[in-house]
CSV table of C-alpha atoms and ligand atoms in Angstrom, one decimal:
chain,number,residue,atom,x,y,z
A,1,UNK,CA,-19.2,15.6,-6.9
A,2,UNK,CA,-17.4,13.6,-4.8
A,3,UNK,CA,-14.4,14.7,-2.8
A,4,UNK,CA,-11.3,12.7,-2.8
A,5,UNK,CA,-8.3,13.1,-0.4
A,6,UNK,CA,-5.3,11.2,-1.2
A,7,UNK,CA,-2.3,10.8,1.1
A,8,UNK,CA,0.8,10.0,-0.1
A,9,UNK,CA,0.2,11.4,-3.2
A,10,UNK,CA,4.1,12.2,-4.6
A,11,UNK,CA,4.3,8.5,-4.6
A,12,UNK,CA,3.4,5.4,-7.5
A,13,UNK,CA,0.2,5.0,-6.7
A,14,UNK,CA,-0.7,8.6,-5.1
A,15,UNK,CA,0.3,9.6,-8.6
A,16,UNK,CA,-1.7,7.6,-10.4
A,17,UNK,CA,-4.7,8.2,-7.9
A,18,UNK,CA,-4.3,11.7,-8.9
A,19,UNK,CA,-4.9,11.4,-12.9
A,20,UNK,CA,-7.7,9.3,-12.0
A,21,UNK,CA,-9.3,11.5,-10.6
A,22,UNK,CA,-8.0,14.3,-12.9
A,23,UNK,CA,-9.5,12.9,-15.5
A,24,UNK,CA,-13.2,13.1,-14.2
A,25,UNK,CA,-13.7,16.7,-13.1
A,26,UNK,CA,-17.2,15.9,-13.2
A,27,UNK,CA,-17.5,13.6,-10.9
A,28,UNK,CA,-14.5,13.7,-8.4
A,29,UNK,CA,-12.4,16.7,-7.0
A,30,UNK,CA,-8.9,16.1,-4.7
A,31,UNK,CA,-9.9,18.3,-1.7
A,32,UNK,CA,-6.8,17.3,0.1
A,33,UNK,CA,-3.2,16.1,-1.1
A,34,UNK,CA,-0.7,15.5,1.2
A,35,UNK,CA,2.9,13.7,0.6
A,36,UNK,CA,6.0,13.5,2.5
A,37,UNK,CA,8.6,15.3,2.1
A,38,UNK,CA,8.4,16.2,-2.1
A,39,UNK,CA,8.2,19.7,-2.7
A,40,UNK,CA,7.7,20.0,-6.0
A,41,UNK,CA,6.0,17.0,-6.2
A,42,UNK,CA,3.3,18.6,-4.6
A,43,UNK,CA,3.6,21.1,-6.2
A,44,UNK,CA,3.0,20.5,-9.2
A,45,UNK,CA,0.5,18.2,-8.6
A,46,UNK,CA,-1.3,21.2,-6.5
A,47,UNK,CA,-1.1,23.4,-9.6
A,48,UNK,CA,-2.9,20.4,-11.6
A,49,UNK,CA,-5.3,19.5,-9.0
A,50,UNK,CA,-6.1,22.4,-6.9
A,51,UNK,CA,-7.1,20.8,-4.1
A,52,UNK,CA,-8.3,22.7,-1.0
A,53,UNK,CA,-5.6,21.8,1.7
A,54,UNK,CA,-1.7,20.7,1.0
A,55,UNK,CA,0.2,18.5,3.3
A,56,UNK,CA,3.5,17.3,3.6
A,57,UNK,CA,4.3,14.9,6.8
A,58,UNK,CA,8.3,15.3,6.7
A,59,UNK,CA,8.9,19.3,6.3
A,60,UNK,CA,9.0,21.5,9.2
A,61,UNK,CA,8.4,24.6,7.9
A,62,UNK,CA,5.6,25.7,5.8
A,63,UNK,CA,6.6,28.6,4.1
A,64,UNK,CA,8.8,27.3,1.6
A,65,UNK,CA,5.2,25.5,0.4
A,66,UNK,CA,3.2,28.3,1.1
A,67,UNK,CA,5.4,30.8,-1.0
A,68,UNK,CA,4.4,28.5,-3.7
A,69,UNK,CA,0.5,27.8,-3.6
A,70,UNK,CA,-1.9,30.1,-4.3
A,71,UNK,CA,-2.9,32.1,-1.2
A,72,UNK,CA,-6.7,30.1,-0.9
A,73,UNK,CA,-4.3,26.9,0.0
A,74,UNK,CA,-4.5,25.7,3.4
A,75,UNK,CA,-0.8,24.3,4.2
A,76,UNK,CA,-0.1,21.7,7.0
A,77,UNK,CA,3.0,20.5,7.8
A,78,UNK,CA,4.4,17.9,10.2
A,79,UNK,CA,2.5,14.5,11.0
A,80,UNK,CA,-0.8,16.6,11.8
A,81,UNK,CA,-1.0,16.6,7.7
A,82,UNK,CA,-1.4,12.2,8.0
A,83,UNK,CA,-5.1,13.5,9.6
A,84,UNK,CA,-6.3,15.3,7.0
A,85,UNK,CA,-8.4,12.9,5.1
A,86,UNK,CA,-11.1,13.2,7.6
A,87,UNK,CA,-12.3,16.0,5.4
A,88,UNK,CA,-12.8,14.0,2.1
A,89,UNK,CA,-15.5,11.9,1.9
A,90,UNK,CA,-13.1,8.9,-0.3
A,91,UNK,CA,-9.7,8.6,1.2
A,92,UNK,CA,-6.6,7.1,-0.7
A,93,UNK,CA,-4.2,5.8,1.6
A,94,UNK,CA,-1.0,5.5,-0.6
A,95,UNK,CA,1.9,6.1,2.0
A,96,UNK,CA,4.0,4.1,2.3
A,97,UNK,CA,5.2,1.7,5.3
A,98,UNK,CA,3.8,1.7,9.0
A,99,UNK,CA,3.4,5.3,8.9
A,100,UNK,CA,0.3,4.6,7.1
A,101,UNK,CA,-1.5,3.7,9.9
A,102,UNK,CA,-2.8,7.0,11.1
A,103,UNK,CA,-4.3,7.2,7.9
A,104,UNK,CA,-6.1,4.5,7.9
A,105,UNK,CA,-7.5,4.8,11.6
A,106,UNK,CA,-8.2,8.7,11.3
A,107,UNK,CA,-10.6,8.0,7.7
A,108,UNK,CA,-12.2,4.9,9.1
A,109,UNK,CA,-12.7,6.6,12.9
A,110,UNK,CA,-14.4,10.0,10.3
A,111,UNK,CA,-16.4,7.1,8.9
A,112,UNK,CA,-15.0,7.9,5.4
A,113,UNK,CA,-14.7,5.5,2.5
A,114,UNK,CA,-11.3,3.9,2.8
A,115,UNK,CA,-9.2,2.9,-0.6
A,116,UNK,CA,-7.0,1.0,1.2
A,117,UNK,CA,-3.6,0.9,-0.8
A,118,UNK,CA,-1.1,0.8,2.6
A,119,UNK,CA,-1.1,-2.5,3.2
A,120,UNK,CA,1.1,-2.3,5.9
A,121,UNK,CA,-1.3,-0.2,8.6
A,122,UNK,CA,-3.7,-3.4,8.0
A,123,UNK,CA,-1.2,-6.0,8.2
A,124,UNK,CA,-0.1,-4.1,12.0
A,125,UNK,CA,-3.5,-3.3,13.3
A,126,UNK,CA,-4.9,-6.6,12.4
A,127,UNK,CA,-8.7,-6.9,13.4
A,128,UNK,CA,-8.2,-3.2,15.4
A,129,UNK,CA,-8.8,-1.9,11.4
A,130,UNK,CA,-12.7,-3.8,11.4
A,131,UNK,CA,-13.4,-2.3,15.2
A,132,UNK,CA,-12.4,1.3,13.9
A,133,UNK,CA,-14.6,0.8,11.0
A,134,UNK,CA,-17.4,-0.4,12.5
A,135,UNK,CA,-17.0,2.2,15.3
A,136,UNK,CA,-17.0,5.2,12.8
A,137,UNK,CA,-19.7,3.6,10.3
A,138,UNK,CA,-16.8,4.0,7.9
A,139,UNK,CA,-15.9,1.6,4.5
A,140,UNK,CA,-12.9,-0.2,3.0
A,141,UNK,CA,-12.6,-0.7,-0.2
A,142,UNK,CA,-9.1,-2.5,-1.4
A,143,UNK,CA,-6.6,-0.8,-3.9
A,144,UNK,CA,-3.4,-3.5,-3.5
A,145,UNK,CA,-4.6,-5.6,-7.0
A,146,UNK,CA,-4.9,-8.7,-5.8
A,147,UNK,CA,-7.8,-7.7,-2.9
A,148,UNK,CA,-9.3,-5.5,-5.7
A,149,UNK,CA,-9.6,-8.8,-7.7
A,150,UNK,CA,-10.9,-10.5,-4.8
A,151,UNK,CA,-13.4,-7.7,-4.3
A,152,UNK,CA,-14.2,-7.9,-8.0
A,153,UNK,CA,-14.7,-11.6,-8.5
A,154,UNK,CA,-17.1,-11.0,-5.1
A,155,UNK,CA,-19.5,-9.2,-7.2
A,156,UNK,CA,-18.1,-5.5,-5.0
A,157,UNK,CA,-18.0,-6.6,-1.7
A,158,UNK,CA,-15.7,-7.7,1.4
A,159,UNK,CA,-18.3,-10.3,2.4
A,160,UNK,CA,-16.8,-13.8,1.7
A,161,UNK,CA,-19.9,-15.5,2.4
A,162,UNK,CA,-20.3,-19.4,3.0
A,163,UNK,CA,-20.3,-19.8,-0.6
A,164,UNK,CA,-16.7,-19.2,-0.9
A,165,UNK,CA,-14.6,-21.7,-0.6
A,166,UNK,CA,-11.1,-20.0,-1.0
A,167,UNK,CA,-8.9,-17.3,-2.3
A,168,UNK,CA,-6.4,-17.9,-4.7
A,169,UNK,CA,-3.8,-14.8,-4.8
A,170,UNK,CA,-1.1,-14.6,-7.7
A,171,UNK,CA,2.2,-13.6,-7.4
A,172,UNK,CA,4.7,-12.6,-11.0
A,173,UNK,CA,7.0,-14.0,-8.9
A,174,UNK,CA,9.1,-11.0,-8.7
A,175,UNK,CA,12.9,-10.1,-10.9
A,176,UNK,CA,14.3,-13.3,-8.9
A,177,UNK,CA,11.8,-16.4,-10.2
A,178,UNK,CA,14.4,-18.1,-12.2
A,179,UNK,CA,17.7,-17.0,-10.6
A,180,UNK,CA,20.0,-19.7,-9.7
A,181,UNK,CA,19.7,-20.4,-5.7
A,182,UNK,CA,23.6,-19.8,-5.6
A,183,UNK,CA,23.1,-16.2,-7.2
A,184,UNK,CA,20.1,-15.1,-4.8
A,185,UNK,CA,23.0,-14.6,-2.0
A,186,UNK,CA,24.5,-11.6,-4.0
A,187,UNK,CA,22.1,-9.6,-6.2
A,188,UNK,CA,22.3,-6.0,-5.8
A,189,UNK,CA,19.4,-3.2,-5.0
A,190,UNK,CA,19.4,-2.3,-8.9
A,191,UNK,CA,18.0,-5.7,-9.5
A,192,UNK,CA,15.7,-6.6,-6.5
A,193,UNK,CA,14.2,-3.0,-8.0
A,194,UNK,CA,14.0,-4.4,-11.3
A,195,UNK,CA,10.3,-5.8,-11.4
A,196,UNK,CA,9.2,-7.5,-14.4
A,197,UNK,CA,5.5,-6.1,-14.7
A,198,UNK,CA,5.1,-3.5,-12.6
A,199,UNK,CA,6.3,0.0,-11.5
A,200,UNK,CA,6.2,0.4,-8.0
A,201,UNK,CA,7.8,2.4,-5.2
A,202,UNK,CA,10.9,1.2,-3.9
A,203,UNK,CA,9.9,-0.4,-0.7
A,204,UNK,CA,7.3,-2.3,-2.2
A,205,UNK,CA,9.3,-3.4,-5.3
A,206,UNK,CA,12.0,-4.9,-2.5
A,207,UNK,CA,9.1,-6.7,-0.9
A,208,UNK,CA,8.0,-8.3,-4.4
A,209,UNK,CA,11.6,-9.7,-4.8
A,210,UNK,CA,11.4,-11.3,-1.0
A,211,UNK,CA,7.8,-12.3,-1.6
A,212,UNK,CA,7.7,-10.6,1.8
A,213,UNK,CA,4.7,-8.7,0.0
A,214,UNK,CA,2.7,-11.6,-1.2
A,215,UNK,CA,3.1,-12.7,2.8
A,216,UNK,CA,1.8,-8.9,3.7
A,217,UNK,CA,-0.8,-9.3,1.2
A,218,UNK,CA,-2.4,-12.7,2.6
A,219,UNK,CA,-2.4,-11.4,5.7
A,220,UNK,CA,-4.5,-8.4,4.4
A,221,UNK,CA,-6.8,-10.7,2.4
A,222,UNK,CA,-7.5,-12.4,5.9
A,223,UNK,CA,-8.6,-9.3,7.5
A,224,UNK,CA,-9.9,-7.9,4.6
A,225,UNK,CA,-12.5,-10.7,3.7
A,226,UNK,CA,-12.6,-12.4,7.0
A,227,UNK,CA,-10.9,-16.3,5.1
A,228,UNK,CA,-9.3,-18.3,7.2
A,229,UNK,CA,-5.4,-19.0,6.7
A,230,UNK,CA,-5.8,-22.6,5.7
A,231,UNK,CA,-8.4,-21.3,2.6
A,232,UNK,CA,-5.5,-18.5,1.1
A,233,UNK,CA,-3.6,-20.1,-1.6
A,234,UNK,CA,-0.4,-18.3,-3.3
A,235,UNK,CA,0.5,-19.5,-6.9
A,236,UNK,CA,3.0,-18.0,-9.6
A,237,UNK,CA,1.4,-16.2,-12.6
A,238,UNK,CA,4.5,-14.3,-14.1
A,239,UNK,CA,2.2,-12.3,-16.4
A,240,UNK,CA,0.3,-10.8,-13.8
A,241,UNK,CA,-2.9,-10.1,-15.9
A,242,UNK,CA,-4.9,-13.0,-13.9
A,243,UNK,CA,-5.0,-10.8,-10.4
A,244,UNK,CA,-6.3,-13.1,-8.4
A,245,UNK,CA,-9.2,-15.7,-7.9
A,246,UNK,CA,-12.1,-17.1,-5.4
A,247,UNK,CA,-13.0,-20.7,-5.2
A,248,UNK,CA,-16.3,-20.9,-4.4
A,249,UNK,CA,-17.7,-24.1,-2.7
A,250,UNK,CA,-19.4,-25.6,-6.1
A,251,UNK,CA,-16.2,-25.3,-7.5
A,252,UNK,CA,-16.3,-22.7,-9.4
A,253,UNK,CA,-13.2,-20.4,-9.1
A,254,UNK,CA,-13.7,-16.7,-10.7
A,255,UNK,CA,-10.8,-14.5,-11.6
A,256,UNK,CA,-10.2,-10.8,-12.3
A,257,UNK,CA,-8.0,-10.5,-15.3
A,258,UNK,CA,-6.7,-7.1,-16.9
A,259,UNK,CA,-3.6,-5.3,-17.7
A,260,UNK,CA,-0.7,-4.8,-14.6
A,261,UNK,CA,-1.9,-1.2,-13.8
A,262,UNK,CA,-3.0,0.4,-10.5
A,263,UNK,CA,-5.1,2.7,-12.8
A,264,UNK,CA,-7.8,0.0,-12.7
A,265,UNK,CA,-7.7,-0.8,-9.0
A,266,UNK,CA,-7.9,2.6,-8.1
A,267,UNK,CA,-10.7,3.3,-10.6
A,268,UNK,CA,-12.6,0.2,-9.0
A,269,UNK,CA,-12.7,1.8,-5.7
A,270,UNK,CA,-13.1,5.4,-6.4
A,271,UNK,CA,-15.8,4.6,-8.5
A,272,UNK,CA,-17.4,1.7,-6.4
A,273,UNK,CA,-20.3,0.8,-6.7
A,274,UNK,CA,-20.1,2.4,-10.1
A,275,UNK,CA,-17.6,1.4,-13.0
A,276,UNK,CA,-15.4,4.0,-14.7
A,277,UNK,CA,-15.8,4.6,-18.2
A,278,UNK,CA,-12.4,3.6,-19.1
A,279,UNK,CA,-9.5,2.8,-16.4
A,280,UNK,CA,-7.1,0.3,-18.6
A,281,UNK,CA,-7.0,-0.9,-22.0
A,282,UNK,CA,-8.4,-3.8,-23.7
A,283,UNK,CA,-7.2,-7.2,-22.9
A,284,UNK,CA,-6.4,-8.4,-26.7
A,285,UNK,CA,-6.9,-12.3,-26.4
A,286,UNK,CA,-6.7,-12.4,-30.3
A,287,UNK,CA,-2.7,-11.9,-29.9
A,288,UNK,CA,-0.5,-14.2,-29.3
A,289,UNK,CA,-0.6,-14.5,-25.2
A,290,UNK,CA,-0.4,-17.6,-22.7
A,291,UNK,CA,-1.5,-17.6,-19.0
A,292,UNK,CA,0.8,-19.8,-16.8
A,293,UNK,CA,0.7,-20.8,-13.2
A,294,UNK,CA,3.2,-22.8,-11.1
A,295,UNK,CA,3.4,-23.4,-7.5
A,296,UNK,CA,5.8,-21.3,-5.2
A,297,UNK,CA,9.1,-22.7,-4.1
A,298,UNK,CA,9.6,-21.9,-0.3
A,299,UNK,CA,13.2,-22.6,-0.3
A,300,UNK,CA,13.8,-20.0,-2.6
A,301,UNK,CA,11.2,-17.2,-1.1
A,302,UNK,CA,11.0,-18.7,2.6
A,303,UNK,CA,9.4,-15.0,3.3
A,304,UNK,CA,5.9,-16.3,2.2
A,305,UNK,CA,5.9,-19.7,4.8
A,306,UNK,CA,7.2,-17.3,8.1
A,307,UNK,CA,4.1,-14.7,7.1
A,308,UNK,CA,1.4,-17.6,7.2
A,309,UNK,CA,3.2,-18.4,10.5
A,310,UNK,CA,3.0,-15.2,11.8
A,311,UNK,CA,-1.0,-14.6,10.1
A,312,UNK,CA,-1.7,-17.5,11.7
A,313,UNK,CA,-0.3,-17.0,15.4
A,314,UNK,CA,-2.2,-13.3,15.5
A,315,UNK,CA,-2.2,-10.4,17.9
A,316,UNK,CA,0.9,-8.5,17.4
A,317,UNK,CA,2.9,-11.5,15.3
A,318,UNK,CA,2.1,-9.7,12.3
A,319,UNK,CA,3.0,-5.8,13.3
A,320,UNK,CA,6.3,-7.2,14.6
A,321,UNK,CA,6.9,-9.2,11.1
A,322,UNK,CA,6.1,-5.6,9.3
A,323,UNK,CA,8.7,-3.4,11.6
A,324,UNK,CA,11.3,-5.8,11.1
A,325,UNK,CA,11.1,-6.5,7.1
A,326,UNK,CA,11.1,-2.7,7.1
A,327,UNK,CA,14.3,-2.2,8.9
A,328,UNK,CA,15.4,-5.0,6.5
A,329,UNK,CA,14.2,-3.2,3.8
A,330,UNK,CA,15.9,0.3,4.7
A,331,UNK,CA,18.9,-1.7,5.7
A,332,UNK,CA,19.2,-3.5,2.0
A,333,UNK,CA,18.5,-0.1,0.6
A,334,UNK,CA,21.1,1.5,2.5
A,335,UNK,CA,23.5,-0.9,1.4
A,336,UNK,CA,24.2,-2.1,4.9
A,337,UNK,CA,23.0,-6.2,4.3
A,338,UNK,CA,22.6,-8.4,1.6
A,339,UNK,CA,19.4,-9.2,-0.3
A,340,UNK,CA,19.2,-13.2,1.3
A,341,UNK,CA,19.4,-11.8,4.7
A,342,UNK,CA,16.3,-9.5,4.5
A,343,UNK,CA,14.3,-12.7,5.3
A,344,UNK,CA,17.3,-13.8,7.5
A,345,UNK,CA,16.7,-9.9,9.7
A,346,UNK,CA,12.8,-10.7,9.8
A,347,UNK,CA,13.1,-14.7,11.0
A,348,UNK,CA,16.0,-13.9,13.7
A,349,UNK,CA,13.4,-10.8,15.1
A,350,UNK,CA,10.6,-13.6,14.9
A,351,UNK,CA,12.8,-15.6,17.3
A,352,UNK,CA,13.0,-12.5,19.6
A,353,UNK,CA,8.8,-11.8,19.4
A,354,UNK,CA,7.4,-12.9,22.5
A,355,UNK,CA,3.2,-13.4,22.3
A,356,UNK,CA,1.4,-9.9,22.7
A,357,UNK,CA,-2.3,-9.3,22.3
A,358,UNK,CA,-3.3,-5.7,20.5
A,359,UNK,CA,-5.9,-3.5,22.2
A,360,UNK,CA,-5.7,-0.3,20.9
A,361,UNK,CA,-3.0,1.9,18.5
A,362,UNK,CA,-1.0,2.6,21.1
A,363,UNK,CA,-0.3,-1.0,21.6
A,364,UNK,CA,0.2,-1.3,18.0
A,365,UNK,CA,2.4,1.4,18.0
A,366,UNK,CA,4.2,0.0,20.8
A,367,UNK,CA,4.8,-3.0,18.9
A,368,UNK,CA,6.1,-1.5,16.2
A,369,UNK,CA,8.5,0.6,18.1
A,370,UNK,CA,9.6,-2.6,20.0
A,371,UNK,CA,10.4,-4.9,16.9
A,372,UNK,CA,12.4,-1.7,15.0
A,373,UNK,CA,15.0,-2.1,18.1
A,374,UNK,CA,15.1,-5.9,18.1
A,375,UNK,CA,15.4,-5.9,13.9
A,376,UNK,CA,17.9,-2.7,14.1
A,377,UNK,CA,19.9,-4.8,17.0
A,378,UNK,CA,19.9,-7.5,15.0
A,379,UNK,CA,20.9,-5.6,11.6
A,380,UNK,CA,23.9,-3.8,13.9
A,381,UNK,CA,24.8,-7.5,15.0
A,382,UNK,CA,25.6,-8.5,11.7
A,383,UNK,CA,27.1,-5.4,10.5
A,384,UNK,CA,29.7,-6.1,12.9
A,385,UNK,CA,30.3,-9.5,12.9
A,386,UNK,CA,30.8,-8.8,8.5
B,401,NDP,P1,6.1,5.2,-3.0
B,401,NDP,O1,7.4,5.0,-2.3
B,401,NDP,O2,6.2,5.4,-4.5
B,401,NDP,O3,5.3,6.4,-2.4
B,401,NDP,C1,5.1,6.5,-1.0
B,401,NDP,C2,4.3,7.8,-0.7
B,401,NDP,O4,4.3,7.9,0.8
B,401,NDP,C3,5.0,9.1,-1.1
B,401,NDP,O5,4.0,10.0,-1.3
B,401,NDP,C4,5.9,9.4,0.0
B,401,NDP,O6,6.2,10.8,0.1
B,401,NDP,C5,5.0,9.0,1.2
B,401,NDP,N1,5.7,8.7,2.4
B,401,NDP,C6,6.8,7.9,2.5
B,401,NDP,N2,7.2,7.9,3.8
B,401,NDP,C7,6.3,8.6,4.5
B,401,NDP,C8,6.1,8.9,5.9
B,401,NDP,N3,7.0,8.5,6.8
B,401,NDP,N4,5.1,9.7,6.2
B,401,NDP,C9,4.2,10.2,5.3
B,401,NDP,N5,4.3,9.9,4.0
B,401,NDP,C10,5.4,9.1,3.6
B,401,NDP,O7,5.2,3.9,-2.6
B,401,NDP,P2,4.1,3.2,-3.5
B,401,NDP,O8,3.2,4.2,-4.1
B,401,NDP,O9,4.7,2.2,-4.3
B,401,NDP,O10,3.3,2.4,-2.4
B,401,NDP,C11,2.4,3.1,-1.5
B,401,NDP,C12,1.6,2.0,-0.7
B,401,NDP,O11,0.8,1.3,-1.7
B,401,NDP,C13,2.5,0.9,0.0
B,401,NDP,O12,1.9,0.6,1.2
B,401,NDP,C14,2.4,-0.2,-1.0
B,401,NDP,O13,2.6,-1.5,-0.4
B,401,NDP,C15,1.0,-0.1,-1.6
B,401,NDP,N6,0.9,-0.6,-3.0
B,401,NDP,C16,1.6,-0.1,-4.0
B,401,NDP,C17,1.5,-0.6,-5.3
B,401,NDP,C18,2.3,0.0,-6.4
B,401,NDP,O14,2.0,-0.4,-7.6
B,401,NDP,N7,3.2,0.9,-6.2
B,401,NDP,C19,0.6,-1.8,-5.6
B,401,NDP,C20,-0.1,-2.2,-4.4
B,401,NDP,C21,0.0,-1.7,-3.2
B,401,NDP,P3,7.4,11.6,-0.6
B,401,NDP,O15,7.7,10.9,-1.9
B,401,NDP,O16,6.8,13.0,-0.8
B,401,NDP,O17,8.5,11.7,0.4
B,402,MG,MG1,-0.5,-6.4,-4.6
């Protein structure tokens, strides 16, 4: 029996972490399930799952879950809950946002296995994430699809040997491929949110429309399987079944293909090294289906071009790029900017980053703290002058 702990499981893929392991008693058990700030989303998944310990970061006080659990429940409240997957021996990091990050450190520091949905915490901590690994004796194992694939197509492992020539990560493109340039400037939350092939949270659905997320996600695949910037291609599949591909130096290129659903991701990694019975259904080639790829416009999703630059100048470029395109993000939620100045929030915080190397979480954290008031200056800036 292997015990799972999933954090930020109210959320898309906490959810969906949940019935995958739900639906092998046998093998798998959810000690620990922590969330935000849903109640009842906890709750019921509690109820479902009974796990050992209940967490929610973002309430105060605990009685109001407690009066709701059975009495055997542990219940933590507050940010102490973000710790609590050192006591799983597979931990799902599916928070959201930069808040991940004490996730991710606490798991890999316990030396648990890692699947590694929060981008973000990897995309800020950089190479830090591969020191707290090796320090603990700990294991990463990708959830985001297209490092899954990668992982996949690598026969189950994060070693891109010298065989490998390249990775080649798809992209649907997100609800804006085809929108006339003129149009981008005043499209509204309900359609940025609007993803064509999958259901996601809202942060990361905003992301997908920027490409701000394919950006986040090469970045990952650098740390994650150690290939250099110039060897991570991006290219347009709008049917998101291919989920992304490795050239290999023959070559050779080997893709991962199945059906847009976290379910199989998440299956590969709670099961890894094993396979799980059943995770997704069966790709039908026999119907009527074609498999297209076109290359990404940067005019229209300049996001992508300013993450390569910011991958490629390193130490805390990429944590800065994060806090900012979060503030964007929160901002464009909030109604407070448009959807074309997202990227323009995250280039004109860029502008203000000056050069800082990262030794430790504080420094991350520091970093993080520093860009939110550049990007929220810059946001405030705007507002005004609008
Ligand atoms: P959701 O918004 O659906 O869920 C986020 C989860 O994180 C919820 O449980 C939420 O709690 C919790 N949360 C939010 N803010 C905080 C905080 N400050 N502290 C602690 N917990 C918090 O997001 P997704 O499931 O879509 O995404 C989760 C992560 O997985 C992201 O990093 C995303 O990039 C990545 N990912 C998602 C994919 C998807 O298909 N959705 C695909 C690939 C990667 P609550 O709701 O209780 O407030
Ligand atoms: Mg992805």
């Amino acid at each position: 029996m292997t015990s799972v702990a999933i954090l930020g499981a109210t959320g898309s893929v906490g959810r969906q972490a949940a019935s995958v392991v739900a639906q092998d008693p046998q093998r798998f058990h959810a000690q620990v399930l922590v969330g935000g700030g849903d109640v009842d989303g906890i709750v019921a998944l509690a109820r479902a799952l009974r796990p050992r310990v209940v967490g929610l970061v973002r309430l105060d006080d605990p009685s109001r879950l407690r009066e709701q659990l059975d009495r055997s429940v542990e219940v933590v409240v507050g940010r102490e809950a973000l710790t609590l997957g050192a006591d799983a021996e597979v931990v799902v990091n599916a928070v959201t946002g930069f808040a991940g990050l004490t996730v991710t450190n606490t798991a890999l520091l316990a030396g648990r296995r890692l699947a590694l949905a929060n981008k973000e915490s990897l995309v800020a901590a950089g190479d830090l994430v591969e020191d707290w690994r090796r320090e603990g004796d700990g294991e990463i194992v990708p959830v985001d699809s297209e490092h899954s694939a990668v992982f996949q197509c690598l026969g189950g492992t994060r070693d891109a040997d010298d065989r490998v020539a390249g990775l080649v990560l798809t992209s649907s493109g997100g609800p804006f491929r085809s929108t006339p340039l003129e149009e981008l400037e005043c499209v509204g939350v309900a359609e940025a949110l609007a993803h064509p092939t999958w259901r996601m949270g809202p942060k990361i659905s905003v992301d997908s429309s920027t490409l701000f997320n394919k950006g986040l996600e090469v970045i990952e695949a650098h740390h994650l399987f150690g290939v250099a910037y110039d060897a991570i291609e991006v290219v347009i599949h709008p049917q998101s079944v291919v989920h992304s591909m490795v050239r290999f130096r023959d070559g050779s290129v080997i893709a991962q293909l199945s059906e847009p659903t976290m379910a199989l991701p998440l299956a590969v990694a709670l099961y890894h090294p094993d396979r799980a019975p059943k995770a997704v259904s069966r790709l039908d080639f026999a119907s009527t289906r074609s498999l297209t790829f076109e290359p990404v416009d940067l005019e229209r999703f300049p996001a992508l071009g300013l993450a390569f630059e910011a991958g490629r100048a390193g130490g805390a470029a990429p944590c800065w790029m994060n806090a900012a395109n979060e503030v964007a993000v929160d901002a464009f939620l909030a109604g407070r900017i448009r959807w074309a100045e997202i990227y323009r929030v995250v280039a004109a915080s860029m502008e203000r980053y000056e050069p800082k190397r990262l030794g430790s979480v504080s420094d991350v954290v520091e970093a993080d703290a520093a860009a939110r008031d550049v990007a929220r200056a810059v946001v405030e800036e705007w507002c005004r002058a609008s």
